[in-house]
PDB file of C-alpha atoms in Angstrom:
ATOM      1  CA  MET V   1      12.497-128.829   2.872  1.00 26.00           C
ATOM      2  CA  GLN V   2       9.688-128.597   0.315  1.00 32.00           C
ATOM      3  CA  TYR V   3       7.112-128.660   3.140  1.00 33.00           C
ATOM      4  CA  LYS V   4       8.783-125.737   4.924  1.00 41.00           C
ATOM      5  CA  GLU V   5       9.197-123.678   1.753  1.00 37.00           C
ATOM      6  CA  THR V   6       5.580-124.227   0.751  1.00 46.00           C
ATOM      7  CA  LYS V   7       4.282-123.340   4.205  1.00 54.00           C
ATOM      8  CA  ASN V   8       6.588-120.328   4.459  1.00 56.00           C
ATOM      9  CA  THR V   9       5.447-118.930   1.117  1.00 54.00           C
ATOM     10  CA  TYR V  10       1.792-119.515   1.924  1.00 48.00           C
ATOM     11  CA  TRP V  11       1.887-117.802   5.314  1.00 45.00           C
ATOM     12  CA  LYS V  12       4.081-114.981   4.018  1.00 51.00           C
ATOM     13  CA  ASN V  13       1.409-114.197   1.438  1.00 48.00           C
ATOM     14  CA  ARG V  14      -1.339-114.551   4.036  1.00 52.00           C
ATOM     15  CA  SER V  15       0.400-112.058   6.320  1.00 44.00           C
ATOM     16  CA  ILE V  16      -0.783-109.248   4.024  1.00 45.00           C
ATOM     17  CA  GLY V  17      -4.388-110.081   4.793  1.00 44.00           C
ATOM     18  CA  TRP V  18      -3.717-110.624   8.479  1.00 44.00           C
ATOM     19  CA  LYS V  19      -2.091-107.196   8.718  1.00 48.00           C
ATOM     20  CA  LYS V  20      -5.251-105.623   7.333  1.00 43.00           C
ATOM     21  CA  GLU V  21      -7.393-107.917   9.479  1.00 45.00           C
ATOM     22  CA  THR V  22      -5.645-106.954  12.711  1.00 48.00           C
ATOM     23  CA  THR V  23      -7.256-103.560  13.066  1.00 44.00           C
ATOM     24  CA  ASN V  24      -6.079-102.809  16.605  1.00 51.00           C
ATOM     25  CA  ALA V  25      -3.393-103.816  19.035  1.00 47.00           C
ATOM     26  CA  LYS V  26      -5.673-104.722  21.911  1.00 52.00           C
ATOM     27  CA  PRO V  27      -5.510-108.158  23.548  1.00 53.00           C
ATOM     28  CA  ASN V  28      -8.129-110.526  22.162  1.00 59.00           C
ATOM     29  CA  GLN V  29     -11.225-111.051  24.322  1.00 74.00           C
ATOM     30  CA  ASP V  30     -12.472-113.997  22.249  1.00 89.00           C
ATOM     31  CA  PRO V  31     -14.003-116.539  24.686  1.00 95.00           C
ATOM     32  CA  PHE V  32     -12.176-119.359  22.901  1.00 96.00           C
ATOM     33  CA  ILE V  33      -8.844-117.689  23.646  1.00 96.00           C
ATOM     34  CA  ARG V  34      -9.836-117.146  27.258  1.00 96.00           C
ATOM     35  CA  ARG V  35     -10.677-120.848  27.574  1.00 97.00           C
ATOM     36  CA  LEU V  36      -7.402-121.844  25.899  1.00 98.00           C
ATOM     37  CA  ILE V  37      -5.416-119.793  28.420  1.00 98.00           C
ATOM     38  CA  GLU V  38      -7.468-121.145  31.310  1.00 98.00           C
ATOM     39  CA  CYS V  39      -6.947-124.777  30.276  1.00 98.00           C
ATOM     40  CA  ALA V  40      -3.191-124.246  29.880  1.00 99.00           C
ATOM     41  CA  ASN V  41      -3.265-123.313  33.586  1.00 98.00           C
ATOM     42  CA  ILE V  42      -1.190-120.178  33.015  1.00 99.00           C
ATOM     43  CA  ARG V  43      -0.183-118.199  36.092  1.00 98.00           C
ATOM     44  CA  GLN V  44       2.060-115.258  36.965  1.00 98.00           C
ATOM     45  CA  ARG V  45       5.835-115.869  36.793  1.00 98.00           C
ATOM     46  CA  MET V  46       5.426-118.716  34.306  1.00 99.00           C
ATOM     47  CA  ASN V  47       7.533-119.139  31.178  1.00 99.00           C
ATOM     48  CA  VAL V  48       4.978-119.690  28.397  1.00 99.00           C
ATOM     49  CA  LEU V  49       5.412-120.790  24.778  1.00 99.00           C
ATOM     50  CA  ASP V  50       2.785-119.926  22.164  1.00 99.00           C
ATOM     51  CA  VAL V  51       3.248-121.720  18.829  1.00 99.00           C
ATOM     52  CA  ALA V  52       1.735-120.692  15.477  1.00 97.00           C
ATOM     53  CA  SER V  53       1.357-117.236  17.017  1.00 96.00           C
ATOM     54  CA  GLY V  54       0.703-115.558  13.689  1.00 92.00           C
ATOM     55  CA  ALA V  55      -0.564-112.030  14.275  1.00 91.00           C
ATOM     56  CA  GLY V  56      -0.061-112.448  18.007  1.00 94.00           C
ATOM     57  CA  ASP V  57      -3.007-114.266  19.536  1.00 93.00           C
ATOM     58  CA  PRO V  58      -3.021-115.564  22.199  1.00 96.00           C
ATOM     59  CA  ALA V  59       0.609-114.606  22.973  1.00 97.00           C
ATOM     60  CA  ILE V  60      -0.172-110.894  23.332  1.00 96.00           C
ATOM     61  CA  THR V  61      -3.178-111.560  25.548  1.00 96.00           C
ATOM     62  CA  ILE V  62      -1.114-113.842  27.800  1.00 98.00           C
ATOM     63  CA  ALA V  63       1.771-111.371  28.042  1.00 98.00           C
ATOM     64  CA  LYS V  64      -0.561-108.481  28.798  1.00 96.00           C
ATOM     65  CA  ASN V  65      -2.497-110.375  31.481  1.00 96.00           C
ATOM     66  CA  TYR V  66       0.509-112.078  33.121  1.00 98.00           C
ATOM     67  CA  THR V  67       3.058-109.283  33.259  1.00 97.00           C
ATOM     68  CA  ARG V  68       5.281-111.025  35.809  1.00 98.00           C
ATOM     69  CA  GLY V  69       5.796-113.980  33.503  1.00 98.00           C
ATOM     70  CA  ASN V  70       7.593-114.413  30.180  1.00 98.00           C
ATOM     71  CA  VAL V  71       5.987-115.357  26.882  1.00 99.00           C
ATOM     72  CA  THR V  72       7.656-116.590  23.695  1.00 99.00           C
ATOM     73  CA  ALA V  73       5.714-116.258  20.438  1.00 98.00           C
ATOM     74  CA  CYS V  74       6.889-118.761  17.816  1.00 98.00           C
ATOM     75  CA  ASP V  75       5.751-118.900  14.191  1.00 97.00           C
ATOM     76  CA  LEU V  76       6.960-120.390  10.938  1.00 94.00           C
ATOM     77  CA  THR V  77       7.397-117.029   9.201  1.00 91.00           C
ATOM     78  CA  TYR V  78       8.896-113.721  10.231  1.00 91.00           C
ATOM     79  CA  ASP V  79       6.251-111.908   8.191  1.00 90.00           C
ATOM     80  CA  MET V  80       3.451-113.131  10.453  1.00 88.00           C
ATOM     81  CA  LEU V  81       5.461-112.426  13.599  1.00 94.00           C
ATOM     82  CA  GLY V  82       6.140-108.917  12.338  1.00 94.00           C
ATOM     83  CA  ILE V  83       2.453-108.102  12.796  1.00 91.00           C
ATOM     84  CA  ALA V  84       2.576-109.397  16.364  1.00 93.00           C
ATOM     85  CA  MET V  85       5.716-107.351  17.033  1.00 95.00           C
ATOM     86  CA  GLU V  86       3.979-104.165  15.894  1.00 94.00           C
ATOM     87  CA  ARG V  87       0.987-104.881  18.120  1.00 93.00           C
ATOM     88  CA  ALA V  88       3.191-105.644  21.132  1.00 94.00           C
ATOM     89  CA  LYS V  89       5.138-102.424  20.603  1.00 94.00           C
ATOM     90  CA  ARG V  90       1.943-100.368  20.536  1.00 94.00           C
ATOM     91  CA  LEU V  91       0.882-101.984  23.821  1.00 94.00           C
ATOM     92  CA  TYR V  92       4.305-101.405  25.458  1.00 95.00           C
ATOM     93  CA  ILE V  93       4.636-105.116  26.215  1.00 96.00           C
ATOM     94  CA  GLU V  94       8.107-105.987  27.491  1.00 96.00           C
ATOM     95  CA  ASN V  95       7.693-109.627  28.562  1.00 98.00           C
ATOM     96  CA  LEU V  96       7.142-111.025  25.057  1.00 98.00           C
ATOM     97  CA  THR V  97       9.881-112.349  22.766  1.00 98.00           C
ATOM     98  CA  PHE V  98       9.627-113.668  19.211  1.00 98.00           C
ATOM     99  CA  THR V  99      11.195-116.701  17.556  1.00 98.00           C
ATOM    100  CA  VAL V 100      10.853-118.130  14.055  1.00 97.00           C
ATOM    101  CA  GLY V 101      10.469-121.900  14.232  1.00 97.00           C
ATOM    102  CA  ASN V 102       8.645-124.992  13.023  1.00 96.00           C
ATOM    103  CA  MET V 103       6.239-126.615  15.485  1.00 98.00           C
ATOM    104  CA  SER V 104       7.561-130.038  14.447  1.00 98.00           C
ATOM    105  CA  ALA V 105      11.146-129.081  15.357  1.00 98.00           C
ATOM    106  CA  LEU V 106      10.967-126.408  18.040  1.00 98.00           C
ATOM    107  CA  PRO V 107      14.231-124.469  18.561  1.00 98.00           C
ATOM    108  CA  PHE V 108      14.178-124.756  22.362  1.00 98.00           C
ATOM    109  CA  PRO V 109      15.871-127.043  24.915  1.00 98.00           C
ATOM    110  CA  ASN V 110      14.021-129.752  26.822  1.00 98.00           C
ATOM    111  CA  ASN V 111      12.015-128.772  29.918  1.00 98.00           C
ATOM    112  CA  THR V 112      12.039-125.035  29.156  1.00 99.00           C
ATOM    113  CA  PHE V 113       8.423-123.908  29.523  1.00 99.00           C
ATOM    114  CA  ASP V 114       5.765-124.063  32.229  1.00 99.00           C
ATOM    115  CA  ALA V 115       2.867-123.911  29.756  1.00 99.00           C
ATOM    116  CA  PHE V 116       2.244-124.248  26.021  1.00 99.00           C
ATOM    117  CA  THR V 117      -0.532-122.878  23.797  1.00 99.00           C
ATOM    118  CA  CYS V 118      -1.360-123.229  20.114  1.00 99.00           C
ATOM    119  CA  ARG V 119      -4.381-121.593  18.486  1.00 97.00           C
ATOM    120  CA  ASN V 120      -5.439-122.729  15.021  1.00 96.00           C
ATOM    121  CA  GLY V 121      -2.050-124.183  14.137  1.00 97.00           C
ATOM    122  CA  LEU V 122      -2.010-127.943  14.628  1.00 98.00           C
ATOM    123  CA  MET V 123      -4.437-128.544  11.739  1.00 97.00           C
ATOM    124  CA  PHE V 124      -1.797-127.315   9.286  1.00 96.00           C
ATOM    125  CA  SER V 125       0.962-129.651  10.458  1.00 97.00           C
ATOM    126  CA  ASP V 126       1.764-132.659   8.267  1.00 96.00           C
ATOM    127  CA  THR V 127       3.273-134.332  11.335  1.00 98.00           C
ATOM    128  CA  LYS V 128       0.728-133.715  14.069  1.00 99.00           C
ATOM    129  CA  VAL V 129       1.980-136.331  16.531  1.00 99.00           C
ATOM    130  CA  LYS V 130       5.538-135.067  16.103  1.00 99.00           C
ATOM    131  CA  SER V 131       4.316-131.521  16.765  1.00 99.00           C
ATOM    132  CA  ALA V 132       2.647-132.663  19.985  1.00 99.00           C
ATOM    133  CA  GLU V 133       5.803-134.573  20.942  1.00 99.00           C
ATOM    134  CA  GLU V 134       7.784-131.362  20.521  1.00 99.00           C
ATOM    135  CA  ALA V 135       5.382-129.514  22.797  1.00 99.00           C
ATOM    136  CA  LEU V 136       5.820-132.249  25.398  1.00 99.00           C
ATOM    137  CA  ARG V 137       9.612-132.168  25.031  1.00 99.00           C
ATOM    138  CA  VAL V 138       9.913-128.457  25.783  1.00 99.00           C
ATOM    139  CA  LEU V 139       7.400-128.562  28.661  1.00 99.00           C
ATOM    140  CA  LYS V 140       8.531-128.980  32.241  1.00 99.00           C
ATOM    141  CA  PRO V 141       7.042-131.958  34.138  1.00 98.00           C
ATOM    142  CA  GLY V 142       3.545-131.077  35.268  1.00 98.00           C
ATOM    143  CA  GLY V 143       3.170-128.377  32.624  1.00 99.00           C
ATOM    144  CA  LYS V 144       0.053-128.171  30.499  1.00 99.00           C
ATOM    145  CA  ALA V 145      -0.313-127.821  26.753  1.00 99.00           C
ATOM    146  CA  ALA V 146      -3.526-126.660  25.082  1.00 99.00           C
ATOM    147  CA  TRP V 147      -4.427-126.705  21.382  1.00 99.00           C
ATOM    148  CA  LEU V 148      -7.416-124.924  19.874  1.00 98.00           C
ATOM    149  CA  VAL V 149      -8.651-126.160  16.479  1.00 99.00           C
ATOM    150  CA  TRP V 150     -11.663-125.513  14.272  1.00 98.00           C
ATOM    151  CA  GLY V 151     -14.786-127.659  14.427  1.00 98.00           C
ATOM    152  CA  ASN V 152     -16.407-128.939  11.241  1.00 98.00           C
ATOM    153  CA  ILE V 153     -17.326-126.525   8.481  1.00 97.00           C
ATOM    154  CA  GLU V 154     -21.047-127.184   8.903  1.00 96.00           C
ATOM    155  CA  SER V 155     -20.840-125.708  12.408  1.00 98.00           C
ATOM    156  CA  ASN V 156     -18.935-122.638  11.182  1.00 98.00           C
ATOM    157  CA  PRO V 157     -21.147-121.030   8.519  1.00 97.00           C
ATOM    158  CA  THR V 158     -19.001-117.906   8.114  1.00 96.00           C
ATOM    159  CA  PHE V 159     -16.497-119.880   6.021  1.00 97.00           C
ATOM    160  CA  VAL V 160     -19.250-120.956   3.621  1.00 97.00           C
ATOM    161  CA  ALA V 161     -20.834-117.499   3.464  1.00 98.00           C
ATOM    162  CA  VAL V 162     -17.535-115.762   2.675  1.00 97.00           C
ATOM    163  CA  ARG V 163     -16.717-118.176  -0.155  1.00 97.00           C
ATOM    164  CA  ARG V 164     -20.161-117.850  -1.690  1.00 97.00           C
ATOM    165  CA  GLY V 165     -20.076-114.074  -1.391  1.00 98.00           C
ATOM    166  CA  LEU V 166     -16.717-113.954  -3.162  1.00 97.00           C
ATOM    167  CA  GLU V 167     -17.843-116.374  -5.858  1.00 97.00           C
ATOM    168  CA  SER V 168     -20.877-114.193  -6.594  1.00 96.00           C
ATOM    169  CA  HIS V 169     -18.641-111.176  -7.126  1.00 97.00           C
ATOM    170  CA  PHE V 170     -15.697-112.691  -8.980  1.00 96.00           C
ATOM    171  CA  ASP V 171     -17.634-115.372 -10.866  1.00 95.00           C
ATOM    172  CA  GLU V 172     -14.995-117.959 -10.017  1.00 94.00           C
ATOM    173  CA  VAL V 173     -14.692-120.865  -7.617  1.00 95.00           C
ATOM    174  CA  PHE V 174     -13.092-120.292  -4.216  1.00 94.00           C
ATOM    175  CA  PRO V 175     -12.324-123.793  -2.859  1.00 92.00           C
ATOM    176  CA  TYR V 176     -12.949-124.420   0.807  1.00 92.00           C
ATOM    177  CA  ARG V 177      -9.747-124.859   2.809  1.00 92.00           C
ATOM    178  CA  MET V 178     -10.801-128.143   4.356  1.00 95.00           C
ATOM    179  CA  ILE V 179      -7.345-128.558   5.917  1.00 95.00           C
ATOM    180  CA  ARG V 180      -8.629-126.039   8.454  1.00 96.00           C
ATOM    181  CA  HIS V 181     -11.157-128.619   9.665  1.00 98.00           C
ATOM    182  CA  ASN V 182      -9.044-131.785   9.595  1.00 97.00           C
ATOM    183  CA  LEU V 183      -9.123-132.151  13.396  1.00 98.00           C
ATOM    184  CA  SER V 184     -12.841-131.488  13.752  1.00 98.00           C
ATOM    185  CA  GLU V 185     -13.912-135.078  14.432  1.00 98.00           C
ATOM    186  CA  PRO V 186     -14.346-135.920  18.136  1.00 98.00           C
ATOM    187  CA  GLY V 187     -11.457-137.962  19.511  1.00 98.00           C
ATOM    188  CA  GLN V 188      -8.780-136.906  17.032  1.00 98.00           C
ATOM    189  CA  LEU V 189      -7.029-134.556  19.443  1.00 99.00           C
ATOM    190  CA  LYS V 190      -7.122-137.106  22.262  1.00 98.00           C
ATOM    191  CA  LYS V 191      -5.582-139.705  19.970  1.00 99.00           C
ATOM    192  CA  ILE V 192      -2.723-137.366  19.043  1.00 99.00           C
ATOM    193  CA  LEU V 193      -2.011-136.462  22.672  1.00 99.00           C
ATOM    194  CA  ASN V 194      -2.102-140.105  23.698  1.00 98.00           C
ATOM    195  CA  GLU V 195       0.294-141.167  20.935  1.00 98.00           C
ATOM    196  CA  SER V 196       2.669-138.287  21.670  1.00 98.00           C
ATOM    197  CA  GLY V 197       3.155-139.351  25.290  1.00 98.00           C
ATOM    198  CA  PHE V 198       1.214-136.940  27.494  1.00 98.00           C
ATOM    199  CA  SER V 199       0.497-138.488  30.892  1.00 98.00           C
ATOM    200  CA  SER V 200      -3.101-137.258  30.870  1.00 98.00           C
ATOM    201  CA  PHE V 201      -5.207-135.602  28.210  1.00 98.00           C
ATOM    202  CA  GLU V 202      -8.728-134.524  27.363  1.00 98.00           C
ATOM    203  CA  GLU V 203     -10.711-133.021  24.518  1.00 99.00           C
ATOM    204  CA  ILE V 204     -13.536-130.497  24.777  1.00 98.00           C
ATOM    205  CA  GLU V 205     -16.048-129.142  22.275  1.00 98.00           C
ATOM    206  CA  LEU V 206     -16.530-125.368  22.462  1.00 98.00           C
ATOM    207  CA  LYS V 207     -19.411-123.385  20.968  1.00 98.00           C
ATOM    208  CA  TRP V 208     -20.174-119.690  20.821  1.00 96.00           C
ATOM    209  CA  GLU V 209     -22.669-117.439  19.076  1.00 97.00           C
ATOM    210  CA  ARG V 210     -20.817-114.384  17.788  1.00 95.00           C
ATOM    211  CA  GLN V 211     -23.024-111.293  17.681  1.00 95.00           C
ATOM    212  CA  ILE V 212     -22.146-109.007  14.786  1.00 95.00           C
ATOM    213  CA  THR V 213     -23.524-105.483  15.036  1.00 95.00           C
ATOM    214  CA  PRO V 214     -23.784-103.016  12.117  1.00 93.00           C
ATOM    215  CA  TYR V 215     -20.570-101.381  13.391  1.00 92.00           C
ATOM    216  CA  ASP V 216     -18.591-104.622  13.640  1.00 93.00           C
ATOM    217  CA  ASP V 217     -15.902-105.267  10.994  1.00 92.00           C
ATOM    218  CA  TYR V 218     -16.164-109.059  11.376  1.00 93.00           C
ATOM    219  CA  PHE V 219     -17.042-109.723   7.724  1.00 96.00           C
ATOM    220  CA  GLN V 220     -14.442-107.236   6.444  1.00 94.00           C
ATOM    221  CA  ARG V 221     -11.732-109.022   8.397  1.00 91.00           C
ATOM    222  CA  ALA V 222     -12.876-112.395   7.066  1.00 93.00           C
ATOM    223  CA  VAL V 223     -12.549-111.091   3.506  1.00 95.00           C
ATOM    224  CA  ALA V 224      -9.078-109.672   4.219  1.00 92.00           C
ATOM    225  CA  ARG V 225      -7.899-113.060   5.493  1.00 89.00           C
ATOM    226  CA  THR V 226      -9.430-114.978   2.586  1.00 93.00           C
ATOM    227  CA  ILE V 227      -8.244-112.962  -0.435  1.00 93.00           C
ATOM    228  CA  PRO V 228      -5.090-111.065   0.610  1.00 90.00           C
ATOM    229  CA  ASP V 229      -3.732-111.336  -2.941  1.00 89.00           C
ATOM    230  CA  LYS V 230      -6.815-109.667  -4.473  1.00 92.00           C
ATOM    231  CA  LEU V 231      -7.545-107.121  -1.778  1.00 89.00           C
ATOM    232  CA  ARG V 232      -5.341-104.299  -3.044  1.00 89.00           C
ATOM    233  CA  PHE V 233      -7.056-104.384  -6.457  1.00 94.00           C
ATOM    234  CA  LEU V 234     -10.563-103.902  -5.055  1.00 95.00           C
ATOM    235  CA  SER V 235     -12.322-100.561  -4.892  1.00 96.00           C
ATOM    236  CA  GLN V 236     -14.433 -99.561  -1.916  1.00 95.00           C
ATOM    237  CA  SER V 237     -17.463-100.165  -4.116  1.00 97.00           C
ATOM    238  CA  ASP V 238     -16.273-103.732  -4.837  1.00 97.00           C
ATOM    239  CA  ILE V 239     -15.755-104.412  -1.149  1.00 96.00           C
ATOM    240  CA  LYS V 240     -19.195-103.053  -0.317  1.00 96.00           C
ATOM    241  CA  ILE V 241     -20.802-105.396  -2.862  1.00 98.00           C
ATOM    242  CA  ILE V 242     -18.853-108.404  -1.561  1.00 98.00           C
ATOM    243  CA  LEU V 243     -19.841-107.642   2.024  1.00 97.00           C
ATOM    244  CA  GLN V 244     -23.492-107.390   1.042  1.00 98.00           C
ATOM    245  CA  ASN V 245     -23.219-110.741  -0.771  1.00 98.00           C
ATOM    246  CA  ILE V 246     -21.830-112.319   2.394  1.00 98.00           C
ATOM    247  CA  LYS V 247     -24.544-110.779   4.542  1.00 97.00           C
ATOM    248  CA  ASN V 248     -27.166-112.132   2.164  1.00 98.00           C
ATOM    249  CA  GLU V 249     -25.692-115.602   2.655  1.00 98.00           C
ATOM    250  CA  CYS V 250     -26.008-115.122   6.435  1.00 98.00           C
ATOM    251  CA  GLU V 251     -29.598-113.915   6.317  1.00 97.00           C
ATOM    252  CA  GLU V 252     -30.902-116.858   8.362  1.00 98.00           C
ATOM    253  CA  TYR V 253     -28.723-115.702  11.270  1.00 98.00           C
ATOM    254  CA  LEU V 254     -30.035-112.122  11.235  1.00 98.00           C
ATOM    255  CA  ARG V 255     -31.908-111.067  14.366  1.00 98.00           C
ATOM    256  CA  GLY V 256     -33.113-107.500  13.912  1.00 98.00           C
ATOM    257  CA  ASP V 257     -29.959-105.675  12.811  1.00 97.00           C
ATOM    258  CA  ILE V 258     -27.568-108.140  14.495  1.00 98.00           C
ATOM    259  CA  TYR V 259     -26.151-111.317  12.955  1.00 98.00           C
ATOM    260  CA  VAL V 260     -25.864-114.159  15.463  1.00 98.00           C
ATOM    261  CA  ILE V 261     -23.265-116.478  13.916  1.00 97.00           C
ATOM    262  CA  PRO V 262     -22.538-119.904  15.439  1.00 98.00           C
ATOM    263  CA  ILE V 263     -18.880-120.868  15.841  1.00 98.00           C
ATOM    264  CA  SER V 264     -17.575-124.296  16.831  1.00 98.00           C
ATOM    265  CA  MET V 265     -14.075-125.283  17.939  1.00 98.00           C
ATOM    266  CA  ARG V 266     -12.347-128.115  19.762  1.00 99.00           C
ATOM    267  CA  LEU V 267      -9.790-127.903  22.553  1.00 99.00           C
ATOM    268  CA  GLY V 268      -7.166-130.520  23.370  1.00 99.00           C
ATOM    269  CA  ILE V 269      -5.362-130.395  26.714  1.00 99.00           C
ATOM    270  CA  GLY V 270      -2.362-132.497  27.716  1.00 99.00           C
ATOM    271  CA  THR V 271      -0.321-132.689  30.918  1.00 99.00           C
ATOM    272  CA  ALA V 272       3.395-133.501  30.879  1.00 98.00           C
ATOM    273  CA  GLY V 273       4.310-136.296  33.271  1.00 97.00           C
ATOM    274  CA  ASP V 274       7.587-136.834  35.118  1.00 91.00           C
ATOM    275  CA  ARG V 275      10.452-137.752  32.817  1.00 78.00           C
TER     276      ARG V 275
END
């Protein structure tokens, strides 16, 4: 119970920043999300479960692209799902439903879904194998599950730059959330999928260079996610200074007036066998 209460409180507070971060309702065109959907082998008329949906990615993208199927977005807190609900309403999506639930004890019957996705959620589970077992339980035989997790922090310099930029402004330490990277070592996802009982499984490293133009709000959104509790107390002048601090930290990635920021993630894919 303590685990659930702690996680609920944390993500409820974070939802403030995610609401500010989610600046539009459009489906996400992130190449990592596209690869996640592709590896889950999602097709029209499928019943799809997305866990740790948060602000709605990739559930909204799946529902929008596969309108003849059904998608369920599941998250630990209603506050996070509320953001996804608002986005779905603005997009007139009718094939998306929302359920509050814990990934380690999913509130669905066995053999319910044709495909399963989870973006940036498994790292936060204290019972990762159990979470994968739950995904397998609710999948139909032959269904695929795909998990997207962060690579190591060294390969994702935005996290470092944002912390340093904030520390320069507030003159206090902003600890790195290393839990975000606790599945970054090669082989960890495969081990979890093997132990949880998937009949076949694989793990892939994904890399992308994100190009940030002067008109891109990438850094603003990163700040909103990182300090949701402080955001409402900051003036526009404060935010401008923080953003410049972060850009200074990213100077080595500046090409002309565009920042080319490397991003690294890992993808685990499992197939449910006959049961």
